[in-house]
Amino acid sequence: MDDPPSPAIIEVRVISHGRQRLLSLSDGREVLFSDEACERCGVAEGMAATPELLKQLERAERRVSAHEAALRLLSSRARSETEMRTRLAMRGFDPAAIDDEIGRLHGSGLLDDQKFAEAWVEDRKRVSPRGRRMLRYELLGRGIDPSAVEQAVDGIDDRETALQLARGRARKGPRGTYEAFYAKVGGFLRRRGFDYEVTAAATRAAWQELLAETPDVADEPATSESP
């Protein structure tokens, strides 16, 4: 026995300020899809609303929803590709819709791991400076390709950054002994991702500057046995 013919689309009404279209079918049903989904599927009055067309519209609708979700995520800050994929998956989008959206974002320039890595490093330099090692760890943890990470951190001078941080921390650090000073300032630098050698050099330099600028600081220079 032959399947009954598919209903026809007898009217397409634009609603919600042009963002959605209400499709009236010849069997009395009405179905609502986004304007973008209808454009993707070439919906027009007189077309047969076949099961295949309705499935295409549903897939297109999921892609529209994925795009809207991605734009909301990007409205707060830039995202890496790995982070975007994870966030969209957490929102229940299927892999095909996610792949389609990732390609769309790449094509429009809204998703670019190299630019993300560079912006991440610049933001850290401005707001919360840290060492190259920690910056690498943060970016790799967000799924950035190692080559893009190395390019982003290239030019970071750990010694200069550590010295600037040590000088700022010295104003708040203890001034009784170098050991106490190192525990406070040096510990802070290590937590910011600087290695032992860079931390020790920056802390010694900041201590010597403090001795020269502040007469009442205990005259206890860092010795060769000190960190």
mmCIF file of C-alpha atoms in Angstrom, residues 10-134:
data_model
loop_
_atom_site.group_PDB
_atom_site.id
_atom_site.type_symbol
_atom_site.label_atom_id
_atom_site.label_comp_id
_atom_site.label_asym_id
_atom_site.label_seq_id
_atom_site.Cartn_x
_atom_site.Cartn_y
_atom_site.Cartn_z
ATOM 1 C CA ILE A 10 0.189 26.439 2.059
ATOM 2 C CA GLU A 11 1.407 29.524 3.919
ATOM 3 C CA VAL A 12 4.645 30.861 5.348
ATOM 4 C CA ARG A 13 4.202 33.635 7.890
ATOM 5 C CA VAL A 14 7.082 35.679 9.240
ATOM 6 C CA ILE A 15 6.763 36.333 12.987
ATOM 7 C CA SER A 16 8.920 37.432 15.951
ATOM 8 C CA HIS A 17 10.294 40.459 14.094
ATOM 9 C CA GLY A 18 11.443 38.318 11.189
ATOM 10 C CA ARG A 19 13.363 35.788 13.253
ATOM 11 C CA GLN A 20 10.894 32.922 12.851
ATOM 12 C CA ARG A 21 8.529 31.514 10.255
ATOM 13 C CA LEU A 22 5.241 29.754 10.958
ATOM 14 C CA LEU A 23 4.519 27.113 8.327
ATOM 15 C CA SER A 24 0.853 26.230 7.786
ATOM 16 C CA LEU A 25 0.384 22.768 6.279
ATOM 17 C CA SER A 26 -2.528 21.497 4.210
ATOM 18 C CA ASP A 27 -3.371 18.875 6.858
ATOM 19 C CA GLY A 28 -4.103 21.612 9.411
ATOM 20 C CA ARG A 29 -0.814 21.461 11.296
ATOM 21 C CA GLU A 30 1.427 24.444 11.971
ATOM 22 C CA VAL A 31 5.160 24.146 12.585
ATOM 23 C CA LEU A 32 7.530 26.855 13.727
ATOM 24 C CA PHE A 33 11.146 27.190 12.628
ATOM 25 C CA SER A 34 13.744 29.941 12.683
ATOM 26 C CA ASP A 35 14.167 32.144 9.661
ATOM 27 C CA GLU A 36 17.724 30.870 9.217
ATOM 28 C CA ALA A 37 16.655 27.202 9.268
ATOM 29 C CA CYS A 38 14.011 27.901 6.621
ATOM 30 C CA GLU A 39 16.549 29.739 4.475
ATOM 31 C CA ARG A 40 19.007 26.864 4.772
ATOM 32 C CA CYS A 41 16.362 24.391 3.602
ATOM 33 C CA GLY A 42 14.858 26.626 0.923
ATOM 34 C CA VAL A 43 11.355 26.539 2.364
ATOM 35 C CA ALA A 44 8.650 28.113 0.187
ATOM 36 C CA GLU A 45 4.886 28.003 -0.154
ATOM 37 C CA GLY A 46 3.668 25.138 -2.321
ATOM 38 C CA MET A 47 6.474 22.768 -1.309
ATOM 39 C CA ALA A 48 5.625 19.330 -0.002
ATOM 40 C CA ALA A 49 6.332 19.042 3.723
ATOM 41 C CA THR A 50 7.922 15.615 3.362
ATOM 42 C CA PRO A 51 9.373 13.769 6.365
ATOM 43 C CA GLU A 52 12.811 14.377 4.851
ATOM 44 C CA LEU A 53 12.222 18.160 4.672
ATOM 45 C CA LEU A 54 11.005 18.275 8.254
ATOM 46 C CA LYS A 55 14.083 16.337 9.387
ATOM 47 C CA GLN A 56 16.309 18.753 7.476
ATOM 48 C CA LEU A 57 14.562 21.660 9.182
ATOM 49 C CA GLU A 58 15.076 20.076 12.602
ATOM 50 C CA ARG A 59 18.798 19.569 11.908
ATOM 51 C CA ALA A 60 19.104 23.141 10.657
ATOM 52 C CA GLU A 61 17.277 24.350 13.772
ATOM 53 C CA ARG A 62 19.790 22.582 16.006
ATOM 54 C CA ARG A 63 22.587 24.306 14.128
ATOM 55 C CA VAL A 64 20.906 27.687 14.585
ATOM 56 C CA SER A 65 20.541 26.999 18.307
ATOM 57 C CA ALA A 66 24.204 25.963 18.504
ATOM 58 C CA HIS A 67 25.225 29.216 16.835
ATOM 59 C CA GLU A 68 23.156 31.297 19.235
ATOM 60 C CA ALA A 69 24.668 29.408 22.198
ATOM 61 C CA ALA A 70 28.181 29.954 20.823
ATOM 62 C CA LEU A 71 27.597 33.675 20.398
ATOM 63 C CA ARG A 72 26.389 33.924 23.995
ATOM 64 C CA LEU A 73 29.565 32.186 25.156
ATOM 65 C CA LEU A 74 31.710 34.537 23.088
ATOM 66 C CA SER A 75 29.884 37.600 24.384
ATOM 67 C CA SER A 76 31.581 37.241 27.774
ATOM 68 C CA ARG A 77 35.118 36.457 26.526
ATOM 69 C CA ALA A 78 37.079 34.741 23.771
ATOM 70 C CA ARG A 79 37.097 30.938 23.768
ATOM 71 C CA SER A 80 39.455 28.254 22.515
ATOM 72 C CA GLU A 81 38.124 25.639 20.111
ATOM 73 C CA THR A 82 38.398 22.896 22.743
ATOM 74 C CA GLU A 83 36.540 24.991 25.275
ATOM 75 C CA MET A 84 33.809 25.858 22.750
ATOM 76 C CA ARG A 85 33.330 22.206 21.812
ATOM 77 C CA THR A 86 33.114 21.213 25.465
ATOM 78 C CA ARG A 87 30.621 23.951 26.332
ATOM 79 C CA LEU A 88 28.348 23.168 23.395
ATOM 80 C CA ALA A 89 28.434 19.444 24.203
ATOM 81 C CA MET A 90 27.475 20.247 27.802
ATOM 82 C CA ARG A 91 24.433 22.056 26.406
ATOM 83 C CA GLY A 92 23.317 18.906 24.641
ATOM 84 C CA PHE A 93 24.249 19.644 21.042
ATOM 85 C CA ASP A 94 25.124 16.643 18.888
ATOM 86 C CA PRO A 95 28.590 16.246 17.335
ATOM 87 C CA ALA A 96 27.377 17.128 13.822
ATOM 88 C CA ALA A 97 25.866 20.420 15.006
ATOM 89 C CA ILE A 98 29.023 21.216 16.971
ATOM 90 C CA ASP A 99 31.299 20.492 14.002
ATOM 91 C CA ASP A 100 29.129 22.686 11.797
ATOM 92 C CA GLU A 101 29.239 25.531 14.310
ATOM 93 C CA ILE A 102 33.008 25.275 14.841
ATOM 94 C CA GLY A 103 33.503 25.537 11.085
ATOM 95 C CA ARG A 104 31.164 28.508 10.943
ATOM 96 C CA LEU A 105 33.016 30.316 13.742
ATOM 97 C CA HIS A 106 36.385 29.643 12.114
ATOM 98 C CA GLY A 107 35.092 30.958 8.814
ATOM 99 C CA SER A 108 33.856 34.182 10.379
ATOM 100 C CA GLY A 109 37.026 34.711 12.413
ATOM 101 C CA LEU A 110 35.191 34.408 15.723
ATOM 102 C CA LEU A 111 37.200 31.337 16.721
ATOM 103 C CA ASP A 112 40.977 31.426 16.317
ATOM 104 C CA ASP A 113 43.227 29.590 18.765
ATOM 105 C CA GLN A 114 46.300 31.617 17.823
ATOM 106 C CA LYS A 115 44.532 34.903 18.474
ATOM 107 C CA PHE A 116 43.015 33.437 21.640
ATOM 108 C CA ALA A 117 46.467 32.486 22.951
ATOM 109 C CA GLU A 118 47.931 35.898 22.156
ATOM 110 C CA ALA A 119 44.980 37.690 23.780
ATOM 111 C CA TRP A 120 45.278 35.426 26.844
ATOM 112 C CA VAL A 121 48.956 36.307 27.289
ATOM 113 C CA GLU A 122 48.323 40.025 26.814
ATOM 114 C CA ASP A 123 45.511 39.963 29.369
ATOM 115 C CA ARG A 124 47.729 38.148 31.872
ATOM 116 C CA LYS A 125 50.538 40.672 31.319
ATOM 117 C CA ARG A 126 48.123 43.522 31.981
ATOM 118 C CA VAL A 127 46.108 42.118 34.888
ATOM 119 C CA SER A 128 48.062 39.292 36.514
ATOM 120 C CA PRO A 129 51.635 38.818 35.192
ATOM 121 C CA ARG A 130 53.183 35.378 35.492
ATOM 122 C CA GLY A 131 55.994 33.230 34.147
ATOM 123 C CA ARG A 132 56.212 31.549 30.756
ATOM 124 C CA ARG A 133 55.879 28.134 32.368
ATOM 125 C CA MET A 134 52.529 28.963 33.943
#
